[in-house]
Amino acid sequence: MNESSSDRPKIAVIDYQAGNLRSVEKALVRTGADALVTSNPSAIESCDGIVFPGQGACDSSMINLKNRSLDKLILQLIAAKKPFMGVCLGLQLLLETSEEGEEKCLGLIAGTVKRFPEGKKIPHMGWNEVNIKSDHPVLATLPNNSHFYFVHSYYADPTDKNIIAATTKYGVEFCSAVAFQNVVAVQFHPEKSGDIGLEIYKNFVEFTKASMGTSSQ
Amino acid sequence: MLTKRIIPCLDVDNGRVVKGVGFINLRDAGDPSELAKFYDREGADELIFLDITASSDNRDTMVEVVKEVSEEVFIPLTVGGGIRQVSDVRKMLEAGADKVSLNTAALGDPNLVKESARFFGSQCIVVAIDAKRISDPSNSDSYHNASVNETLKSDGNTIWEVYTHGGRQPTGVDVIKWSREVAELGAGEILLTSMDTDGHESGYDLELLQLVSTSVSIPVIASGGAGNLEHLRQAIEVGRADAVLAASIFHFGTFSISQAKEYLLDRNIPIRPMR
């Protein structure tokens, strides 16, 4: 499984005690990367790409990130053009604030995280269609309106609508992915969405590889 | 549109699937990973593994099962049976489960639901409720369970009572009240089994389903009674279930998951299509 072939990029899965990281790790390994689940800043820094996963509550997750000094590191590495993929809470925490908690989030993306309006079952749980509007290489190969697995009660609402890469309908039409430059973040769980989900990981691994070729590393 | 989920349930005893898919040519029909892969290919939207191992000494075999399956299959995986405390929940999630189902232990200590949801998030906490119709409502308080909160107890309006310990023990608790309570405590989903219809293959208890599903704002999985594909449709359209669980119709090959999906799609029910 862990062939130490040099063309496998090393991808960090940021561990800050926020949910099931095993599937993320296995999905990366399956799609051609060496995955490193870690909370160690220098280990994260040494990787070619970063997956920022997450489930659970916003406040405790932000506190866990801060306690490990990972909040600033994440922003630094994104600014340094490291390929970055956020998943679920890993998308929401990129915004400024969340209706779920009091803590300030990372603030990379202007906007807030909102709770679904009353009237629908919450959490939004199950397979729903994703309408892709982006030609970002991590998302571009996916057939439009493919189904992905979601489980969340809040959704990201970025101020700049141009970064919205996909939308999904659940009572409201919400942002289910953002993509710009080296950053992709999705509200659904590609590691729980069968083959089509693995395709996203494969694309991210390829995207990471491509950036290794062009960056100064 | 959010689709309705079809979920096969697999019983695991000492690390082996019992009643596993017997009709197809699997190398080993008792191997949890083989079966999980089979159902994934078939189009299952999630999988539930229920540990029915009698001895608690052998519970760690389930952790190994979860580890193996989660390496092979990339769809949501729920694990239930024998989860007693927060550390058990953590163990299963770390092994690769996406959700953990609590039943007997939740009734014994409702705080377990609250604590688990607080630590790990509501999205991974399922409460399984085994419901049985009360034949004589006036007699419903004959079961005395001192640990149960007074407000949850059966009363003159109670139709269904919660049973625990694999359906062996009545609790004196009203199913609707308990459903609302677990949603309040932070459960992300309810797995609702009718003990009256379970195993009869004559359809789900639609009245029970509808009442629970409209009493709570979290998703409800229907369980117990599926004998044909029309039963699945009824559970969704009449019972208002968000997901349907079935065991025997899939394990014995009566119907395949893809047939079930086709049947429901033909009747305009939102279903994730096969690729």
Tab-separated table of C-alpha atoms in Angstrom:
chain	number	residue	atom	x	y	z
A	1	MET	CA	0.000	0.000	0.000
A	2	ASN	CA	2.721	2.469	0.913
A	3	GLU	CA	4.938	2.084	-2.099
A	4	SER	CA	7.740	4.522	-1.545
A	5	SER	CA	7.752	5.497	-5.174
A	6	SER	CA	8.885	9.068	-5.640
A	7	ASP	CA	5.871	10.057	-7.700
A	8	ARG	CA	3.548	9.696	-4.725
A	9	PRO	CA	3.075	13.156	-3.265
A	10	LYS	CA	3.093	13.420	0.514
A	11	ILE	CA	-0.198	14.844	1.750
A	12	ALA	CA	-0.851	15.902	5.333
A	13	VAL	CA	-4.219	15.194	6.910
A	14	ILE	CA	-4.519	17.735	9.693
A	15	ASP	CA	-5.399	16.006	12.948
A	16	TYR	CA	-7.117	18.275	15.448
A	17	GLN	CA	-9.477	15.757	17.048
A	18	ALA	CA	-12.325	16.453	14.689
A	19	GLY	CA	-13.826	13.223	13.533
A	20	ASN	CA	-13.077	10.254	11.363
A	21	LEU	CA	-9.707	10.783	9.703
A	22	ARG	CA	-9.148	7.169	8.806
A	23	SER	CA	-11.344	7.288	5.714
A	24	VAL	CA	-9.638	10.450	4.495
A	25	GLU	CA	-6.252	8.822	4.970
A	26	LYS	CA	-7.329	5.635	3.176
A	27	ALA	CA	-8.873	7.583	0.310
A	28	LEU	CA	-5.590	9.448	-0.258
A	29	VAL	CA	-3.547	6.261	-0.153
A	30	ARG	CA	-5.988	4.574	-2.526
A	31	THR	CA	-5.673	7.436	-5.016
A	32	GLY	CA	-1.919	7.595	-5.128
A	33	ALA	CA	-0.614	9.693	-2.249
A	34	ASP	CA	1.366	9.010	0.891
A	35	ALA	CA	-0.927	10.272	3.631
A	36	LEU	CA	0.385	11.604	6.920
A	37	VAL	CA	-2.188	12.127	9.674
A	38	THR	CA	-0.591	14.641	11.983
A	39	SER	CA	-0.945	17.706	14.158
A	40	ASN	CA	2.771	18.447	14.090
A	41	PRO	CA	3.335	21.842	12.401
A	42	SER	CA	6.726	21.026	10.892
A	43	ALA	CA	5.450	17.691	9.592
A	44	ILE	CA	2.501	19.462	7.968
A	45	GLU	CA	4.817	22.058	6.483
A	46	SER	CA	7.035	19.377	4.952
A	47	CYS	CA	4.162	17.874	2.966
A	48	ASP	CA	3.373	18.634	-0.671
A	49	GLY	CA	-0.339	19.160	-0.073
A	50	ILE	CA	-2.816	19.481	2.778
A	51	VAL	CA	-6.216	18.024	3.510
A	52	PHE	CA	-8.120	19.853	6.238
A	53	PRO	CA	-10.948	17.521	7.284
A	54	GLY	CA	-13.399	17.957	10.102
A	55	GLN	CA	-16.637	17.021	11.741
A	56	GLY	CA	-18.257	18.215	14.880
A	57	ALA	CA	-18.592	21.537	16.572
A	58	CYS	CA	-17.058	24.749	15.314
A	59	ASP	CA	-15.980	26.226	18.662
A	60	SER	CA	-14.175	23.187	20.038
A	61	SER	CA	-12.494	22.658	16.662
A	62	MET	CA	-11.232	26.255	16.513
A	63	ILE	CA	-9.946	25.949	20.079
A	64	ASN	CA	-8.179	22.689	19.194
A	65	LEU	CA	-6.571	24.360	16.166
A	66	LYS	CA	-5.407	27.350	18.190
A	67	ASN	CA	-4.035	25.184	20.992
A	68	ARG	CA	-1.873	23.422	18.432
A	69	SER	CA	-0.931	26.719	16.704
A	70	LEU	CA	-2.400	25.282	13.544
A	71	ASP	CA	-4.722	28.198	12.756
A	72	LYS	CA	-1.930	30.513	11.636
A	73	LEU	CA	0.004	27.724	9.967
A	74	ILE	CA	-2.955	26.823	7.757
A	75	LEU	CA	-3.261	30.423	6.565
A	76	GLN	CA	0.488	30.687	5.974
A	77	LEU	CA	0.602	27.533	3.902
A	78	ILE	CA	-2.391	28.582	1.840
A	79	ALA	CA	-0.703	31.945	1.214
A	80	ALA	CA	2.440	30.050	0.181
A	81	LYS	CA	0.326	28.341	-2.537
A	82	LYS	CA	0.415	24.874	-1.022
A	83	PRO	CA	-2.376	22.733	-2.554
A	84	PHE	CA	-5.149	22.682	0.030
A	85	MET	CA	-8.412	20.799	0.295
A	86	GLY	CA	-10.967	21.426	3.056
A	87	VAL	CA	-13.713	18.907	3.774
A	88	CYS	CA	-17.001	19.605	5.608
A	89	LEU	CA	-16.052	21.581	8.733
A	90	GLY	CA	-12.764	22.129	6.887
A	91	LEU	CA	-14.732	24.346	4.492
A	92	GLN	CA	-16.818	26.105	7.136
A	93	LEU	CA	-13.823	27.042	9.291
A	94	LEU	CA	-12.285	28.964	6.387
A	95	LEU	CA	-14.961	31.649	6.760
A	96	GLU	CA	-15.001	34.484	9.281
A	97	THR	CA	-17.716	33.532	11.735
A	98	SER	CA	-20.299	30.816	12.308
A	99	GLU	CA	-23.813	30.923	13.690
A	100	GLU	CA	-22.887	27.695	15.424
A	101	GLY	CA	-20.437	29.235	17.866
A	102	GLU	CA	-18.734	32.244	19.378
A	103	GLU	CA	-15.174	31.622	18.255
A	104	LYS	CA	-13.765	33.529	15.310
A	105	CYS	CA	-13.013	31.178	12.448
A	106	LEU	CA	-9.930	31.315	10.191
A	107	GLY	CA	-11.221	34.217	8.090
A	108	LEU	CA	-9.567	33.213	4.829
A	109	ILE	CA	-12.912	33.661	3.076
A	110	ALA	CA	-15.187	36.638	3.782
A	111	GLY	CA	-18.624	35.539	4.919
A	112	THR	CA	-20.428	33.564	7.592
A	113	VAL	CA	-21.573	30.016	8.262
A	114	LYS	CA	-25.339	29.776	8.599
A	115	ARG	CA	-27.782	27.265	10.003
A	116	PHE	CA	-30.310	25.694	7.651
A	117	PRO	CA	-33.709	27.323	8.034
A	118	GLU	CA	-36.475	25.451	9.872
A	119	GLY	CA	-38.780	23.236	7.868
A	120	LYS	CA	-36.386	20.539	6.740
A	121	LYS	CA	-34.852	17.699	8.724
A	122	ILE	CA	-31.579	18.788	10.286
A	123	PRO	CA	-28.864	17.553	9.887
A	124	HIS	CA	-28.953	17.520	6.088
A	125	MET	CA	-27.917	13.877	5.922
A	126	GLY	CA	-27.547	11.676	2.877
A	127	TRP	CA	-26.736	11.806	-0.832
A	128	ASN	CA	-27.586	14.996	-2.659
A	129	GLU	CA	-26.838	16.476	-6.062
A	130	VAL	CA	-23.903	18.800	-6.571
A	131	ASN	CA	-24.202	21.343	-9.357
A	132	ILE	CA	-20.640	22.171	-10.364
A	133	LYS	CA	-19.948	25.638	-11.753
A	134	SER	CA	-16.164	25.604	-11.680
A	135	ASP	CA	-13.410	24.532	-14.014
A	136	HIS	CA	-10.944	24.098	-11.165
A	137	PRO	CA	-8.885	20.969	-11.977
A	138	VAL	CA	-9.953	19.204	-8.761
A	139	LEU	CA	-13.640	19.465	-9.695
A	140	ALA	CA	-13.730	19.804	-13.462
A	141	THR	CA	-13.763	16.083	-14.313
A	142	LEU	CA	-16.902	15.332	-12.287
A	143	PRO	CA	-20.168	14.789	-14.129
A	144	ASN	CA	-22.505	17.612	-13.241
A	145	ASN	CA	-25.278	16.844	-10.731
A	146	SER	CA	-23.462	13.809	-9.368
A	147	HIS	CA	-24.586	12.693	-5.906
A	148	PHE	CA	-22.292	13.109	-2.918
A	149	TYR	CA	-22.751	12.230	0.746
A	150	PHE	CA	-23.531	15.130	3.078
A	151	VAL	CA	-23.969	15.387	6.808
A	152	HIS	CA	-24.134	18.866	8.295
A	153	SER	CA	-26.477	21.376	9.942
A	154	TYR	CA	-24.678	24.561	8.843
A	155	TYR	CA	-23.460	25.792	5.473
A	156	ALA	CA	-20.886	28.300	4.261
A	157	ASP	CA	-22.196	31.547	2.805
A	158	PRO	CA	-19.237	33.373	1.214
A	159	THR	CA	-19.600	37.077	0.449
A	160	ASP	CA	-17.734	36.751	-2.836
A	161	LYS	CA	-20.032	34.608	-4.965
A	162	ASN	CA	-17.303	34.197	-7.584
A	163	ILE	CA	-15.472	31.648	-5.456
A	164	ILE	CA	-18.542	29.376	-5.232
A	165	ALA	CA	-17.602	26.289	-7.219
A	166	ALA	CA	-20.740	24.227	-6.658
A	167	THR	CA	-24.192	24.507	-5.169
A	168	THR	CA	-26.704	22.064	-3.718
A	169	LYS	CA	-30.386	22.435	-2.883
A	170	TYR	CA	-31.803	21.677	0.538
A	171	GLY	CA	-34.566	24.118	1.409
A	172	VAL	CA	-32.130	26.781	0.226
A	173	GLU	CA	-29.578	26.594	-2.565
A	174	PHE	CA	-26.316	26.630	-0.667
A	175	CYS	CA	-22.623	26.687	-1.480
A	176	SER	CA	-21.390	23.076	-1.464
A	177	ALA	CA	-17.877	23.840	-2.721
A	178	VAL	CA	-15.485	26.742	-3.149
A	179	ALA	CA	-12.433	26.757	-5.396
A	180	PHE	CA	-9.795	29.368	-6.195
A	181	GLN	CA	-6.115	29.073	-7.014
A	182	ASN	CA	-4.580	26.440	-4.728
A	183	VAL	CA	-7.671	26.087	-2.525
A	184	VAL	CA	-10.605	23.709	-2.890
A	185	ALA	CA	-13.079	23.068	-0.092
A	186	VAL	CA	-16.205	20.938	-0.176
A	187	GLN	CA	-19.143	20.646	2.198
A	188	PHE	CA	-19.802	16.984	1.367
A	189	HIS	CA	-17.605	14.009	2.205
A	190	PRO	CA	-15.788	12.748	-0.893
A	191	GLU	CA	-14.225	9.970	1.217
A	192	LYS	CA	-17.758	8.705	1.897
A	193	SER	CA	-19.146	9.181	-1.597
A	194	GLY	CA	-17.994	5.993	-3.279
A	195	ASP	CA	-16.139	6.057	-6.599
A	196	ILE	CA	-17.164	9.570	-7.564
A	197	GLY	CA	-15.802	10.816	-4.251
A	198	LEU	CA	-12.511	9.011	-4.753
A	199	GLU	CA	-12.249	10.816	-8.074
A	200	ILE	CA	-11.992	14.119	-6.178
A	201	TYR	CA	-9.144	12.728	-4.077
A	202	LYS	CA	-7.470	11.461	-7.231
A	203	ASN	CA	-7.808	14.898	-8.818
A	204	PHE	CA	-6.395	16.542	-5.707
A	205	VAL	CA	-3.437	14.155	-5.678
A	206	GLU	CA	-2.791	14.995	-9.354
A	207	PHE	CA	-3.208	18.698	-8.657
A	208	THR	CA	-0.650	18.417	-5.855
A	209	LYS	CA	1.753	16.575	-8.130
A	210	ALA	CA	1.402	19.200	-10.837
A	211	SER	CA	2.138	21.997	-8.380
A	212	MET	CA	5.264	20.171	-7.218
A	213	GLY	CA	6.553	20.380	-10.762
A	214	THR	CA	6.019	24.100	-11.070
A	215	SER	CA	6.814	25.360	-7.572
A	216	SER	CA	10.275	26.149	-6.280
A	217	GLN	CA	10.509	22.876	-4.314
B	1	MET	CA	-32.707	16.992	-4.168
B	2	LEU	CA	-31.732	15.006	-1.089
B	3	THR	CA	-32.288	11.343	-1.907
B	4	LYS	CA	-33.833	8.625	0.234
B	5	ARG	CA	-31.281	6.090	1.404
B	6	ILE	CA	-31.339	2.314	1.096
B	7	ILE	CA	-29.336	0.633	3.820
B	8	PRO	CA	-28.566	-3.066	4.139
B	9	CYS	CA	-27.970	-4.221	7.717
B	10	LEU	CA	-25.468	-6.947	8.500
B	11	ASP	CA	-25.391	-8.909	11.754
B	12	VAL	CA	-21.887	-9.695	12.944
B	13	ASP	CA	-21.145	-12.444	15.462
B	14	ASN	CA	-17.539	-12.800	16.619
B	15	GLY	CA	-16.266	-10.952	13.573
B	16	ARG	CA	-18.278	-12.970	11.052
B	17	VAL	CA	-21.406	-11.921	9.207
B	18	VAL	CA	-24.271	-14.265	9.949
B	19	LYS	CA	-27.107	-14.582	7.468
B	20	GLY	CA	-24.672	-13.078	4.945
B	21	VAL	CA	-25.504	-12.903	1.277
B	22	GLY	CA	-25.897	-16.596	0.552
B	23	PHE	CA	-26.974	-16.532	-3.061
B	24	ILE	CA	-24.054	-14.981	-4.843
B	25	ASN	CA	-20.686	-16.345	-5.561
B	26	LEU	CA	-18.586	-14.661	-2.919
B	27	ARG	CA	-15.293	-16.167	-1.916
B	28	ASP	CA	-16.436	-15.962	1.680
B	29	ALA	CA	-20.024	-14.928	2.411
B	30	GLY	CA	-19.228	-14.472	6.098
B	31	ASP	CA	-16.452	-11.983	5.536
B	32	PRO	CA	-17.628	-8.459	6.442
B	33	SER	CA	-15.307	-6.728	3.945
B	34	GLU	CA	-16.395	-8.957	1.051
B	35	LEU	CA	-20.044	-8.259	1.808
B	36	ALA	CA	-19.489	-4.557	2.283
B	37	LYS	CA	-17.776	-4.381	-1.100
B	38	PHE	CA	-20.607	-6.347	-2.683
B	39	TYR	CA	-23.274	-4.002	-1.337
B	40	ASP	CA	-21.232	-0.942	-2.274
B	41	ARG	CA	-21.015	-2.158	-5.882
B	42	GLU	CA	-24.740	-2.878	-5.786
B	43	GLY	CA	-25.468	0.753	-4.917
B	44	ALA	CA	-26.123	0.661	-1.172
B	45	ASP	CA	-26.192	4.219	0.167
B	46	GLU	CA	-24.848	3.282	3.582
B	47	LEU	CA	-24.090	0.162	5.577
B	48	ILE	CA	-25.025	-0.779	9.108
B	49	PHE	CA	-23.120	-3.432	11.004
B	50	LEU	CA	-24.798	-4.740	14.124
B	51	ASP	CA	-22.585	-6.593	16.577
B	52	ILE	CA	-24.608	-9.451	18.063
B	53	THR	CA	-21.638	-11.071	19.795
B	54	ALA	CA	-22.956	-12.406	23.075
B	55	SER	CA	-19.789	-12.241	25.113
B	56	SER	CA	-18.385	-8.820	25.833
B	57	ASP	CA	-14.899	-10.410	25.898
B	58	ASN	CA	-15.050	-10.671	22.147
B	59	ARG	CA	-16.193	-7.132	21.457
B	60	ASP	CA	-12.799	-6.004	20.236
B	61	THR	CA	-13.210	-8.226	17.195
B	62	MET	CA	-15.788	-5.675	16.029
B	63	VAL	CA	-13.144	-2.944	16.118
B	64	GLU	CA	-11.015	-5.043	13.780
B	65	VAL	CA	-13.995	-5.602	11.495
B	66	VAL	CA	-14.627	-1.857	11.285
B	67	LYS	CA	-10.956	-1.185	10.516
B	68	GLU	CA	-10.929	-3.684	7.688
B	69	VAL	CA	-14.213	-2.584	6.158
B	70	SER	CA	-13.337	1.103	6.274
B	71	GLU	CA	-10.189	0.430	4.278
B	72	GLU	CA	-12.160	-1.166	1.502
B	73	VAL	CA	-15.425	0.691	1.300
B	74	PHE	CA	-15.907	4.422	0.906
B	75	ILE	CA	-19.557	4.840	1.864
B	76	PRO	CA	-20.930	5.687	5.325
B	77	LEU	CA	-20.671	2.962	7.907
B	78	THR	CA	-22.747	2.767	11.097
B	79	VAL	CA	-21.853	0.375	13.887
B	80	GLY	CA	-24.181	-0.723	16.677
B	81	GLY	CA	-24.426	-3.314	19.394
B	82	GLY	CA	-22.650	-3.381	22.719
B	83	ILE	CA	-21.705	0.294	22.786
B	84	ARG	CA	-21.826	1.153	26.492
B	85	GLN	CA	-19.799	4.271	27.088
B	86	VAL	CA	-18.157	7.271	25.482
B	87	SER	CA	-14.868	5.371	25.195
B	88	ASP	CA	-16.623	2.669	23.135
B	89	VAL	CA	-17.962	5.357	20.804
B	90	ARG	CA	-14.481	6.809	20.419
B	91	LYS	CA	-12.973	3.385	19.726
B	92	MET	CA	-15.431	2.707	16.894
B	93	LEU	CA	-15.042	6.156	15.323
B	94	GLU	CA	-11.257	5.886	15.449
B	95	ALA	CA	-11.475	2.470	13.817
B	96	GLY	CA	-13.257	4.085	10.875
B	97	ALA	CA	-16.980	4.047	11.693
B	98	ASP	CA	-18.846	7.172	10.630
B	99	LYS	CA	-21.717	6.724	13.044
B	100	VAL	CA	-22.334	4.758	16.168
B	101	SER	CA	-25.728	3.463	17.147
B	102	LEU	CA	-26.778	3.502	20.816
B	103	ASN	CA	-29.729	1.575	22.171
B	104	THR	CA	-29.843	-0.097	25.581
B	105	ALA	CA	-27.071	2.045	27.024
B	106	ALA	CA	-28.825	5.240	25.919
B	107	LEU	CA	-31.950	4.314	27.851
B	108	GLY	CA	-29.916	3.330	30.885
B	109	ASP	CA	-28.024	6.612	30.784
B	110	PRO	CA	-29.469	9.272	28.479
B	111	ASN	CA	-26.464	11.414	29.304
B	112	LEU	CA	-24.410	9.072	27.119
B	113	VAL	CA	-26.241	10.452	24.085
B	114	LYS	CA	-25.612	14.011	25.183
B	115	GLU	CA	-21.941	13.482	25.990
B	116	SER	CA	-21.248	11.526	22.805
B	117	ALA	CA	-22.908	14.184	20.677
B	118	ARG	CA	-20.970	16.902	22.464
B	119	PHE	CA	-17.606	15.162	22.021
B	120	PHE	CA	-18.023	13.806	18.525
B	121	GLY	CA	-20.883	15.776	16.980
B	122	SER	CA	-24.531	14.871	16.450
B	123	GLN	CA	-23.784	13.657	12.935
B	124	CYS	CA	-22.227	10.455	14.248
B	125	ILE	CA	-24.723	9.588	16.975
B	126	VAL	CA	-27.633	7.352	15.999
B	127	VAL	CA	-30.134	6.222	18.610
B	128	ALA	CA	-31.746	2.879	17.839
B	129	ILE	CA	-35.247	2.474	19.235
B	130	ASP	CA	-36.992	-0.892	19.406
B	131	ALA	CA	-40.737	-0.221	19.574
B	132	LYS	CA	-43.575	-2.582	20.466
B	133	ARG	CA	-47.282	-1.872	20.483
B	134	ILE	CA	-48.885	-1.992	23.897
B	135	SER	CA	-51.774	-4.402	23.917
B	136	ASP	CA	-53.348	-3.007	27.061
B	137	PRO	CA	-52.571	0.675	27.587
B	138	SER	CA	-54.076	0.691	31.083
B	139	ASN	CA	-51.454	-1.830	32.059
B	140	SER	CA	-48.541	0.028	30.529
B	141	ASP	CA	-47.092	1.310	33.765
B	142	SER	CA	-46.803	-2.178	35.178
B	143	TYR	CA	-43.180	-2.195	34.164
B	144	HIS	CA	-41.170	-0.337	36.659
B	145	ASN	CA	-37.915	1.186	35.602
B	146	ALA	CA	-36.636	3.399	38.385
B	147	SER	CA	-33.881	5.030	36.323
B	148	VAL	CA	-36.300	6.374	33.757
B	149	ASN	CA	-37.295	9.986	33.902
B	150	GLU	CA	-40.948	10.402	34.896
B	151	THR	CA	-41.686	12.568	31.860
B	152	LEU	CA	-40.744	9.744	29.478
B	153	LYS	CA	-42.998	7.100	30.974
B	154	SER	CA	-45.891	5.528	29.135
B	155	ASP	CA	-49.306	6.968	29.862
B	156	GLY	CA	-52.900	6.526	28.718
B	157	ASN	CA	-52.043	7.841	25.253
B	158	THR	CA	-49.092	5.567	24.718
B	159	ILE	CA	-49.314	3.268	21.714
B	160	TRP	CA	-45.753	1.943	21.562
B	161	GLU	CA	-43.314	1.123	24.313
B	162	VAL	CA	-39.504	1.114	24.088
B	163	TYR	CA	-37.801	-2.251	24.562
B	164	THR	CA	-34.105	-2.765	25.223
B	165	HIS	CA	-31.624	-5.634	25.488
B	166	GLY	CA	-32.244	-6.821	21.966
B	167	GLY	CA	-36.002	-6.549	22.400
B	168	ARG	CA	-36.145	-8.693	25.502
B	169	GLN	CA	-36.797	-6.048	28.110
B	170	PRO	CA	-39.735	-3.634	28.314
B	171	THR	CA	-38.826	-0.266	29.786
B	172	GLY	CA	-42.115	1.473	30.452
B	173	VAL	CA	-40.969	4.324	28.218
B	174	ASP	CA	-43.174	5.862	25.540
B	175	VAL	CA	-41.610	5.666	22.068
B	176	ILE	CA	-42.722	9.117	20.913
B	177	LYS	CA	-41.526	10.801	24.103
B	178	TRP	CA	-38.205	8.972	23.913
B	179	SER	CA	-37.769	9.941	20.253
B	180	ARG	CA	-38.235	13.611	21.076
B	181	GLU	CA	-35.911	13.265	24.054
B	182	VAL	CA	-33.032	11.732	22.072
B	183	ALA	CA	-33.342	14.413	19.398
B	184	GLU	CA	-33.178	16.995	22.177
B	185	LEU	CA	-30.129	15.264	23.685
B	186	GLY	CA	-28.267	15.633	20.403
B	187	ALA	CA	-28.812	12.426	18.442
B	188	GLY	CA	-28.353	13.024	14.725
B	189	GLU	CA	-30.647	10.261	13.567
B	190	ILE	CA	-33.109	7.645	14.821
B	191	LEU	CA	-33.049	4.012	13.725
B	192	LEU	CA	-36.606	2.901	14.416
B	193	THR	CA	-37.425	-0.801	14.508
B	194	SER	CA	-40.940	-2.129	14.960
B	195	MET	CA	-40.740	-5.367	16.920
B	196	ASP	CA	-44.286	-6.199	15.833
B	197	THR	CA	-43.478	-6.224	12.131
B	198	ASP	CA	-39.810	-7.253	12.294
B	199	GLY	CA	-39.202	-10.612	10.663
B	200	HIS	CA	-42.710	-10.915	9.221
B	201	GLU	CA	-41.902	-9.432	5.814
B	202	SER	CA	-45.405	-7.965	5.674
B	203	GLY	CA	-44.381	-4.308	5.641
B	204	TYR	CA	-43.139	-1.691	8.075
B	205	ASP	CA	-45.348	-0.289	10.865
B	206	LEU	CA	-46.340	2.802	8.910
B	207	GLU	CA	-48.334	4.436	11.678
B	208	LEU	CA	-45.355	4.235	14.033
B	209	LEU	CA	-42.979	5.537	11.387
B	210	GLN	CA	-45.147	8.458	10.445
B	211	LEU	CA	-45.723	9.501	14.021
B	212	VAL	CA	-42.049	9.362	14.991
B	213	SER	CA	-40.857	10.956	11.766
B	214	THR	CA	-43.197	13.922	12.157
B	215	SER	CA	-42.488	14.260	15.890
B	216	VAL	CA	-38.774	14.924	15.499
B	217	SER	CA	-36.704	17.158	13.237
B	218	ILE	CA	-33.886	14.640	12.746
B	219	PRO	CA	-33.850	11.914	10.065
B	220	VAL	CA	-35.529	8.568	10.781
B	221	ILE	CA	-34.458	5.191	9.370
B	222	ALA	CA	-37.287	2.673	9.008
B	223	SER	CA	-36.549	-0.875	10.084
B	224	GLY	CA	-38.468	-4.092	10.550
B	225	GLY	CA	-40.849	-5.723	8.125
B	226	ALA	CA	-39.636	-5.226	4.560
B	227	GLY	CA	-40.775	-8.156	2.427
B	228	ASN	CA	-41.044	-6.547	-0.994
B	229	LEU	CA	-40.181	-3.349	-2.823
B	230	GLU	CA	-43.603	-1.801	-2.351
B	231	HIS	CA	-42.947	-1.913	1.396
B	232	LEU	CA	-39.923	0.305	0.870
B	233	ARG	CA	-42.035	2.809	-1.066
B	234	GLN	CA	-44.698	2.831	1.660
B	235	ALA	CA	-42.116	3.458	4.384
B	236	ILE	CA	-40.867	6.496	2.489
B	237	GLU	CA	-44.097	7.947	1.118
B	238	VAL	CA	-46.577	6.983	3.833
B	239	GLY	CA	-44.258	6.522	6.783
B	240	ARG	CA	-42.208	9.630	5.852
B	241	ALA	CA	-38.962	7.741	6.505
B	242	ASP	CA	-35.715	9.357	5.359
B	243	ALA	CA	-34.037	5.996	4.859
B	244	VAL	CA	-35.048	2.350	4.741
B	245	LEU	CA	-33.124	-0.476	6.309
B	246	ALA	CA	-33.620	-4.039	5.199
B	247	ALA	CA	-31.843	-7.267	5.920
B	248	SER	CA	-33.427	-10.464	4.678
B	249	ILE	CA	-34.811	-9.279	1.322
B	250	PHE	CA	-31.287	-8.342	0.303
B	251	HIS	CA	-29.340	-11.105	2.027
B	252	PHE	CA	-31.452	-13.891	0.583
B	253	GLY	CA	-31.433	-12.360	-2.866
B	254	THR	CA	-35.184	-11.834	-3.018
B	255	PHE	CA	-34.366	-8.421	-4.456
B	256	SER	CA	-31.146	-6.653	-5.257
B	257	ILE	CA	-30.415	-3.106	-4.174
B	258	SER	CA	-30.359	-2.025	-7.797
B	259	GLN	CA	-33.853	-3.488	-8.297
B	260	ALA	CA	-35.046	-1.615	-5.239
B	261	LYS	CA	-33.575	1.607	-6.582
B	262	GLU	CA	-35.126	1.138	-9.985
B	263	TYR	CA	-38.535	0.425	-8.437
B	264	LEU	CA	-38.428	3.576	-6.331
B	265	LEU	CA	-37.048	5.759	-9.132
B	266	ASP	CA	-39.889	4.598	-11.379
B	267	ARG	CA	-42.279	5.893	-8.734
B	268	ASN	CA	-40.620	9.304	-8.667
B	269	ILE	CA	-38.950	8.867	-5.307
B	270	PRO	CA	-35.617	10.683	-5.177
B	271	ILE	CA	-32.939	8.001	-5.141
B	272	ARG	CA	-29.229	8.130	-5.905
B	273	PRO	CA	-29.025	6.442	-9.284
B	274	MET	CA	-26.565	3.673	-9.996
B	275	ARG	CA	-23.537	4.888	-11.871
